Amino acid sequence: MKRLLMSLRASMAFDLLMLSSDIKKERWQLTAEGKTYAANGSPEFQLFMAVPPEGISRVELQKKLGDPGFKIGCQQAIKNKWVEMGKSQVSRKVAHVDDSVKDMLVKINNGEAPNQEGIDALKRRKLISPQVWKGYSVKKGPNYAPKRRKPATDLTRENLQSGEWKDLQFKEYNFLAKGFPIEGGYLHPLLKVRRQMQMIFLQMGFEEMPTNNYVESSFWNFDALFQPQQHPARDSHDTFFLKEPSTTKTLPEDYVERVKQIHESGGHGSRGYGYDWKREEANKNLLRTHTTAVSSRMLYALAKKPFEAKRYYSIDRVFRNEAVDRTHLAEFHQIEGLICDRGLSLGDLQGVLHDFFSRLGMSKLRFKPAYNPYTEPSMEIFGYHEGLKKWVEVGNSGMFRPEMLLPMGLPEDVTVIAWGLSLERPTMILYGIDNIRDLFGHKVDLGLIKSNPICRIGL
Ligand code: PHE
């Protein structure tokens, strides 16, 4: 603090190298008309002098003075009670007059100031106009020096030891300076929206599923989900298969057997698909195409223990062999939620979805029948976007099929309601981004990541 005050005092003194002040002077200047009067006398004086003691006719007088001089001269001379204007004759009323107008104009021209009354009269007749003069007065200040000394910016060990600090002039602190911008980390919009989604799931009592494996076997990604092996999604045109390692090492054999059964010939009241289920197809490794692969692992794990109701969620990356365009990438993030309990109905699913989406600011929902191999019934979810003033597709949902749940070993009266959506879509809506490549991938502008708002509330 002491050092601060010292430095402030020093810098204030430092400023007084010179003293300066503004000067403003106002003076009067003659107009062109005023200048001719100053040289030749005022028109009223000229008129008076043109009237002989015995008088003169108007016509004659006008001829002598000319039109403008006669007109102005008459006005002023009558006002001054210098002359008498008869019908045709003009005569003097006084023997002698002074041309005070001319005298005042001459004085002003010489830089003298006449009285205020005179100034007002001349101003009214537009014979003078104000002139403002601005300037500065500059004087040497108490700390005048012909050369500027460079102020010290730091108190150093050397000048403390030498005692030099006592006489040093310190540079003034600039408390208004902005300072360096802080180069810290910045959160990508996807991470911010992911956090919002996580908070919503946690508030609704959901537990997070472990999604830390991008590589999955076809078995968990498709077969366990009752997706037949000849389904087009299982083609390499839609799915990325791994070359190395190309197959999974282990699968739970007894469960694999039950899955094979349900695909081939059904069971639990289902007819199955009636085809030759191939183990080699189930063994193929792939990049998971949906996080529902993780949901199937979790439900299988749950089925191995005495039944417990659960609410699970996950938000993680999935991969699809897709042509990239402004709304599609070959990798994106999926948000998935599921609830398993005894006796859940489609009404429960719709209720939970209403709860979930209204926490995102979307309280008007519509459902459209859809198809997924692993859910029945299935519904696409549409939400009314208050900002965009239209219905937008926000997700997919359904009740997992008994063909999926029963081979796992879950009790017959347990149902599972589930839904999924992409993380990219709500993020693009929230942050006003219309091309997915501006949000994710190598074309992303880092400036956008640095400058986007801390958060966005309400879809
Ligand atoms: N797995 C679905 C998808 O990829 C989403 C979904 C999840 C649908 C759960 C129904 C139930 O689109």
XYZ file of C-alpha atoms and ligand atoms in Angstrom:
471
model
C 0.000 0.000 0.000
C 2.795 2.369 0.938
C 4.525 1.668 -2.318
C 1.313 2.290 -4.183
C 0.796 5.707 -2.580
C 4.411 6.597 -3.170
C 4.075 5.729 -6.785
C 0.841 7.673 -7.137
C 2.401 10.767 -5.604
C 5.426 10.483 -7.838
C 3.349 10.129 -10.944
C 1.142 13.086 -10.087
C 4.205 15.293 -9.701
C 5.572 13.851 -12.871
C 2.544 15.137 -14.697
C 3.297 18.745 -13.819
C 5.980 19.274 -16.423
C 3.900 22.142 -17.704
C 0.723 23.985 -16.890
C -1.847 24.654 -19.496
C -5.288 26.168 -19.626
C -7.874 26.905 -22.259
C -8.589 30.457 -23.289
C -11.809 31.596 -24.883
C -12.224 35.195 -26.029
C -15.322 36.743 -27.494
C -15.192 39.969 -29.489
C -17.296 41.882 -31.987
C -16.566 42.170 -35.656
C -18.084 44.572 -38.220
C -20.289 43.087 -40.907
C -19.860 44.261 -44.523
C -22.665 46.782 -43.978
C -21.078 47.905 -40.686
C -17.769 48.434 -42.483
C -19.267 50.811 -45.080
C -20.981 52.803 -42.300
C -17.691 53.029 -40.379
C -16.046 54.432 -43.502
C -18.816 56.665 -44.889
C -21.063 57.417 -41.944
C -24.454 55.905 -41.111
C -27.301 56.310 -43.641
C -29.305 58.394 -41.141
C -26.358 60.791 -40.727
C -25.913 61.034 -44.485
C -29.617 61.710 -44.851
C -29.549 64.430 -42.187
C -26.556 66.114 -43.857
C -28.362 65.994 -47.220
C -31.285 67.992 -45.829
C -30.510 71.727 -46.113
C -31.779 74.062 -43.299
C -34.608 75.222 -45.578
C -35.774 71.657 -46.343
C -35.843 69.525 -49.487
C -38.395 67.586 -51.495
C -38.612 63.801 -50.934
C -37.985 63.130 -54.617
C -34.866 65.246 -54.626
C -33.554 63.684 -51.442
C -34.142 60.149 -52.727
C -32.247 61.036 -55.898
C -29.301 62.337 -53.840
C -29.038 59.313 -51.548
C -30.087 56.414 -53.750
C -32.761 53.848 -52.853
C -31.377 51.719 -49.964
C -29.630 54.671 -48.284
C -32.806 56.759 -48.465
C -34.982 53.991 -47.012
C -32.766 53.052 -44.068
C -31.767 56.713 -43.495
C -35.436 57.806 -43.291
C -36.335 55.032 -40.823
C -33.482 55.803 -38.451
C -33.576 59.627 -38.757
C -37.315 59.662 -37.995
C -36.755 57.316 -35.035
C -33.998 59.632 -33.780
C -36.356 62.635 -34.266
C -33.752 64.286 -36.480
C -36.067 65.122 -39.403
C -39.700 65.802 -40.122
C -41.234 63.976 -43.082
C -44.037 65.927 -44.689
C -46.165 64.755 -47.578
C -43.602 65.943 -50.090
C -41.118 67.965 -48.057
C -38.404 66.813 -45.637
C -37.064 69.279 -43.072
C -34.594 69.260 -40.173
C -35.949 69.088 -36.623
C -32.643 69.778 -34.933
C -29.721 71.963 -35.926
C -26.923 69.502 -35.185
C -26.524 65.673 -34.881
C -23.698 63.283 -33.956
C -23.119 60.062 -35.932
C -22.907 57.843 -32.836
C -23.428 54.698 -34.955
C -20.335 55.452 -37.011
C -18.376 56.355 -33.857
C -19.286 53.068 -32.175
C -18.414 51.059 -35.303
C -15.006 52.762 -35.530
C -14.369 52.050 -31.839
C -15.252 48.364 -32.261
C -13.028 48.153 -35.275
C -10.190 49.445 -33.094
C -10.811 46.726 -30.505
C -12.585 48.945 -27.971
C -15.893 47.839 -26.511
C -18.804 50.317 -26.512
C -21.586 50.046 -23.912
C -24.043 47.143 -23.941
C -26.941 49.276 -25.176
C -24.906 50.353 -28.201
C -23.864 46.766 -28.901
C -27.478 45.583 -28.737
C -28.566 48.283 -31.181
C -25.772 47.470 -33.657
C -26.450 43.760 -33.316
C -30.133 44.306 -34.076
C -29.209 46.223 -37.247
C -26.768 43.405 -38.170
C -23.861 45.826 -38.323
C -21.727 43.707 -36.008
C -21.394 39.949 -35.356
C -19.699 38.030 -32.529
C -16.349 36.377 -33.115
C -15.051 33.641 -30.804
C -11.365 33.064 -30.404
C -10.061 29.900 -28.772
C -6.538 29.254 -27.648
C -4.324 27.818 -24.947
C -2.085 29.280 -22.402
C 0.982 27.098 -21.830
C 3.477 27.728 -19.059
C 6.357 25.835 -17.531
C 5.146 23.691 -14.636
C 6.822 23.210 -11.253
C 8.558 20.089 -12.576
C 9.519 21.559 -15.892
C 12.325 19.692 -17.615
C 13.387 20.001 -21.211
C 13.744 16.212 -21.448
C 11.230 13.668 -20.225
C 12.477 11.161 -17.697
C 11.365 7.592 -18.208
C 9.365 6.552 -15.127
C 10.317 3.317 -13.389
C 7.808 0.496 -13.703
C 9.201 -1.746 -11.001
C 10.804 -1.477 -7.643
C 13.911 -3.601 -8.037
C 16.319 -5.147 -5.609
C 19.084 -2.942 -7.045
C 17.330 0.360 -6.502
C 16.235 -0.707 -3.015
C 19.850 -1.503 -2.105
C 21.261 1.664 -3.605
C 18.601 3.877 -2.047
C 17.811 5.141 -5.517
C 14.154 4.195 -5.017
C 13.611 7.336 -2.900
C 14.030 9.622 -5.900
C 12.651 7.387 -8.552
C 9.572 8.453 -10.423
C 7.270 5.514 -10.758
C 4.937 4.940 -13.603
C 1.326 5.503 -12.720
C -0.849 2.456 -12.156
C -3.564 2.227 -14.743
C -6.493 0.843 -12.863
C -8.665 1.079 -15.941
C -6.464 -1.126 -18.122
C -8.215 -4.298 -19.247
C -5.365 -6.699 -18.650
C -4.456 -9.711 -20.732
C -7.301 -11.934 -21.888
C -7.203 -15.179 -19.943
C -6.242 -18.062 -22.197
C -7.846 -20.934 -20.375
C -9.719 -23.936 -21.609
C -13.076 -23.565 -23.261
C -15.963 -25.950 -23.177
C -17.310 -27.171 -26.477
C -21.091 -26.605 -26.836
C -21.589 -30.384 -26.973
C -19.937 -30.710 -23.562
C -22.138 -27.978 -22.129
C -25.345 -29.513 -23.421
C -24.148 -32.958 -22.303
C -23.750 -31.527 -18.807
C -27.290 -30.086 -18.939
C -28.641 -33.479 -20.028
C -26.708 -35.264 -17.301
C -28.168 -32.897 -14.710
C -31.688 -33.586 -15.954
C -31.164 -37.362 -15.760
C -29.624 -37.089 -12.293
C -32.498 -34.920 -11.073
C -34.883 -37.570 -12.375
C -33.057 -40.277 -10.418
C -31.176 -41.982 -13.272
C -27.817 -43.755 -12.940
C -25.166 -43.516 -15.626
C -24.302 -46.613 -17.673
C -20.634 -47.394 -18.446
C -20.238 -46.554 -22.137
C -16.453 -46.561 -22.304
C -16.168 -49.022 -25.203
C -16.530 -47.837 -28.774
C -15.795 -51.334 -30.039
C -18.659 -53.742 -29.557
C -19.552 -57.169 -30.879
C -22.402 -57.554 -33.332
C -23.964 -59.770 -30.687
C -24.551 -56.995 -28.165
C -25.119 -54.307 -30.747
C -27.661 -56.284 -32.814
C -28.424 -59.918 -31.888
C -29.224 -59.315 -28.240
C -31.581 -56.592 -29.479
C -33.472 -59.094 -31.648
C -32.161 -57.443 -34.805
C -32.059 -60.193 -37.480
C -28.700 -60.938 -39.092
C -29.856 -60.011 -42.581
C -31.161 -56.618 -41.417
C -29.803 -53.854 -43.740
C -28.324 -51.944 -40.776
C -25.934 -54.858 -40.312
C -24.476 -54.314 -43.767
C -21.010 -52.756 -44.114
C -22.679 -49.906 -45.976
C -24.227 -48.832 -42.683
C -21.846 -50.135 -40.056
C -18.081 -49.933 -39.558
C -16.698 -53.430 -38.957
C -13.282 -53.962 -37.416
C -10.440 -55.646 -39.298
C -8.258 -56.121 -36.257
C -9.461 -57.741 -34.013
C -12.264 -58.754 -36.305
C -14.120 -60.947 -33.821
C -15.030 -60.890 -30.147
C -13.306 -63.308 -27.773
C -16.084 -64.240 -25.387
C -19.842 -64.168 -25.215
C -22.048 -65.656 -22.475
C -22.692 -69.058 -24.067
C -25.978 -70.015 -22.432
C -27.454 -66.600 -23.258
C -26.107 -66.781 -26.837
C -27.965 -70.079 -27.159
C -31.234 -68.481 -26.002
C -30.764 -65.559 -28.416
C -30.111 -67.982 -31.296
C -33.331 -69.821 -30.312
C -35.495 -66.718 -30.257
C -34.146 -65.556 -33.649
C -34.533 -68.929 -35.293
C -37.727 -70.307 -33.876
C -39.062 -67.835 -31.314
C -40.474 -68.753 -27.937
C -42.400 -66.990 -25.126
C -45.284 -66.664 -27.567
C -43.133 -65.299 -30.437
C -42.639 -67.020 -33.800
C -39.107 -65.711 -34.217
C -37.658 -64.923 -37.657
C -37.280 -68.465 -38.928
C -33.752 -68.287 -40.382
C -30.385 -69.936 -39.734
C -28.736 -67.854 -37.051
C -24.934 -67.768 -37.512
C -22.512 -67.446 -34.644
C -19.800 -65.967 -36.950
C -22.089 -63.060 -37.723
C -22.636 -62.362 -33.997
C -18.891 -62.532 -33.307
C -17.997 -59.698 -35.705
C -16.559 -56.641 -34.020
C -17.855 -53.219 -35.001
C -17.913 -49.620 -33.837
C -21.157 -49.501 -31.914
C -23.967 -47.988 -33.961
C -26.020 -47.023 -30.910
C -25.633 -46.888 -27.144
C -28.543 -49.322 -26.937
C -25.758 -51.949 -27.185
C -24.721 -50.846 -23.687
C -28.349 -50.910 -22.533
C -28.594 -54.547 -23.625
C -25.453 -55.445 -21.630
C -26.830 -53.627 -18.583
C -30.219 -55.355 -18.758
C -28.526 -58.739 -19.157
C -26.387 -58.010 -16.064
C -29.522 -56.963 -14.191
C -31.311 -60.176 -15.164
C -28.611 -62.266 -13.527
C -29.434 -60.903 -10.061
C -32.711 -60.836 -8.095
C -34.796 -58.223 -9.873
C -34.416 -54.576 -8.938
C -36.111 -51.632 -10.715
C -33.614 -49.298 -12.383
C -33.369 -46.029 -14.210
C -30.313 -45.850 -16.461
C -28.939 -43.215 -18.817
C -25.918 -42.714 -21.014
C -24.513 -40.014 -23.283
C -21.705 -41.143 -25.547
C -20.377 -41.550 -29.027
C -21.720 -43.866 -31.720
C -20.637 -44.532 -35.316
C -22.467 -45.070 -38.571
C -21.140 -45.491 -42.071
C -23.068 -42.577 -43.448
C -22.594 -40.080 -46.265
C -21.611 -36.846 -44.544
C -23.880 -33.866 -45.186
C -25.010 -30.777 -43.261
C -26.988 -32.835 -40.743
C -25.122 -36.152 -40.730
C -21.672 -37.217 -39.605
C -20.160 -40.694 -39.455
C -19.899 -40.275 -35.687
C -22.179 -38.496 -33.267
C -23.385 -38.703 -29.693
C -26.426 -40.468 -28.418
C -28.413 -39.695 -25.320
C -30.255 -42.731 -24.041
C -32.554 -43.318 -21.103
C -34.343 -46.416 -19.912
C -36.476 -47.505 -17.000
C -37.126 -51.104 -16.121
C -39.771 -52.044 -13.630
C -42.738 -54.301 -13.171
C -45.849 -53.333 -15.121
C -44.634 -50.220 -16.936
C -46.921 -49.146 -19.782
C -46.749 -46.943 -22.840
C -48.433 -44.261 -20.705
C -45.455 -44.365 -18.346
C -43.125 -43.862 -21.299
C -45.106 -40.859 -22.543
C -45.216 -39.412 -19.010
C -41.465 -39.759 -18.525
C -40.806 -38.225 -21.938
C -43.039 -35.274 -21.046
C -41.104 -34.823 -17.832
C -37.724 -35.148 -19.576
C -38.428 -32.812 -22.497
C -40.227 -30.171 -20.446
C -37.044 -29.883 -18.372
C -35.417 -28.929 -21.673
C -38.088 -26.304 -22.261
C -40.211 -28.452 -24.611
C -43.529 -29.180 -23.018
C -45.600 -29.901 -26.122
C -44.905 -33.391 -27.474
C -46.417 -35.550 -30.185
C -45.762 -39.197 -30.898
C -45.729 -40.968 -34.222
C -45.784 -44.756 -34.568
C -42.415 -46.052 -35.736
C -40.464 -49.268 -36.081
C -37.367 -50.568 -34.307
C -36.473 -54.275 -34.322
C -36.078 -54.184 -30.522
C -39.114 -52.139 -29.431
C -42.850 -52.662 -29.748
C -44.636 -50.315 -29.734
C -42.128 -47.768 -31.039
C -42.692 -44.019 -31.248
C -40.868 -41.151 -32.862
C -40.976 -38.102 -30.616
C -41.759 -34.640 -31.967
C -41.531 -31.512 -29.849
C -43.032 -28.100 -30.567
C -40.168 -25.627 -30.718
C -41.425 -22.297 -29.360
C -38.510 -20.382 -30.904
C -38.671 -21.964 -34.366
C -42.490 -22.107 -34.165
C -42.638 -25.607 -35.584
C -42.674 -29.285 -34.686
C -39.214 -30.837 -34.767
C -38.240 -34.472 -34.454
C -36.441 -34.871 -31.145
C -36.027 -38.593 -30.590
C -37.033 -42.210 -30.883
C -38.529 -44.403 -28.188
C -40.341 -47.591 -27.370
C -40.872 -50.552 -25.073
C -38.257 -53.277 -25.412
C -39.679 -56.443 -26.947
C -40.166 -59.610 -24.861
C -37.977 -61.319 -27.524
C -35.159 -59.133 -26.212
C -35.904 -59.206 -22.464
C -37.016 -62.777 -21.818
C -33.913 -64.579 -23.195
C -31.911 -62.362 -20.832
C -33.800 -63.923 -17.954
C -35.776 -60.912 -16.751
C -39.087 -61.780 -15.017
C -42.090 -61.945 -17.347
C -43.896 -58.996 -15.757
C -40.911 -56.645 -16.103
C -41.145 -54.121 -18.889
C -38.556 -51.653 -20.082
C -39.361 -48.255 -21.531
C -36.557 -46.493 -23.349
C -35.747 -43.565 -25.582
C -32.826 -42.145 -27.467
C -31.846 -38.910 -29.167
C -28.736 -37.320 -30.541
C -26.777 -34.786 -28.502
C -25.946 -32.821 -31.648
C -29.503 -31.934 -32.561
C -30.525 -30.092 -29.379
C -27.064 -28.475 -29.278
C -27.461 -27.129 -32.807
C -30.907 -25.772 -31.951
C -29.681 -24.219 -28.681
C -26.589 -22.604 -30.173
C -28.127 -21.652 -33.518
C -25.761 -23.778 -35.618
C -27.266 -25.107 -38.850
C -24.403 -27.182 -40.242
C -23.223 -30.099 -38.120
C -19.706 -29.695 -39.551
C -19.469 -26.311 -37.809
C -20.123 -28.091 -34.519
C -18.045 -31.237 -34.727
C -15.055 -32.440 -36.709
C -12.012 -30.902 -38.367
C -13.879 -27.967 -39.911
C -14.879 -26.505 -36.545
C -13.810 -22.909 -36.034
C -12.042 -22.682 -32.668
C -13.173 -19.052 -32.403
C -16.739 -20.312 -32.123
C -15.756 -22.635 -29.292
C -14.031 -19.775 -27.460
C -16.781 -17.248 -27.884
C -20.015 -19.208 -27.528
C -22.223 -18.426 -24.519
C -21.520 -20.152 -21.199
C -24.875 -21.848 -21.346
C -28.204 -21.775 -23.103
C -31.448 -22.289 -21.290
C -34.495 -23.984 -22.759
C -34.709 -25.711 -26.127
N -31.308 -46.952 -30.512
C -32.239 -46.038 -31.119
C -31.549 -45.261 -32.228
O -30.411 -45.517 -32.484
C -32.815 -45.107 -30.115
C -33.712 -45.831 -29.184
C -33.322 -46.129 -27.934
C -34.999 -46.198 -29.603
C -34.136 -46.781 -27.061
C -35.843 -46.834 -28.745
C -35.412 -47.136 -27.494
O -32.138 -44.406 -32.849
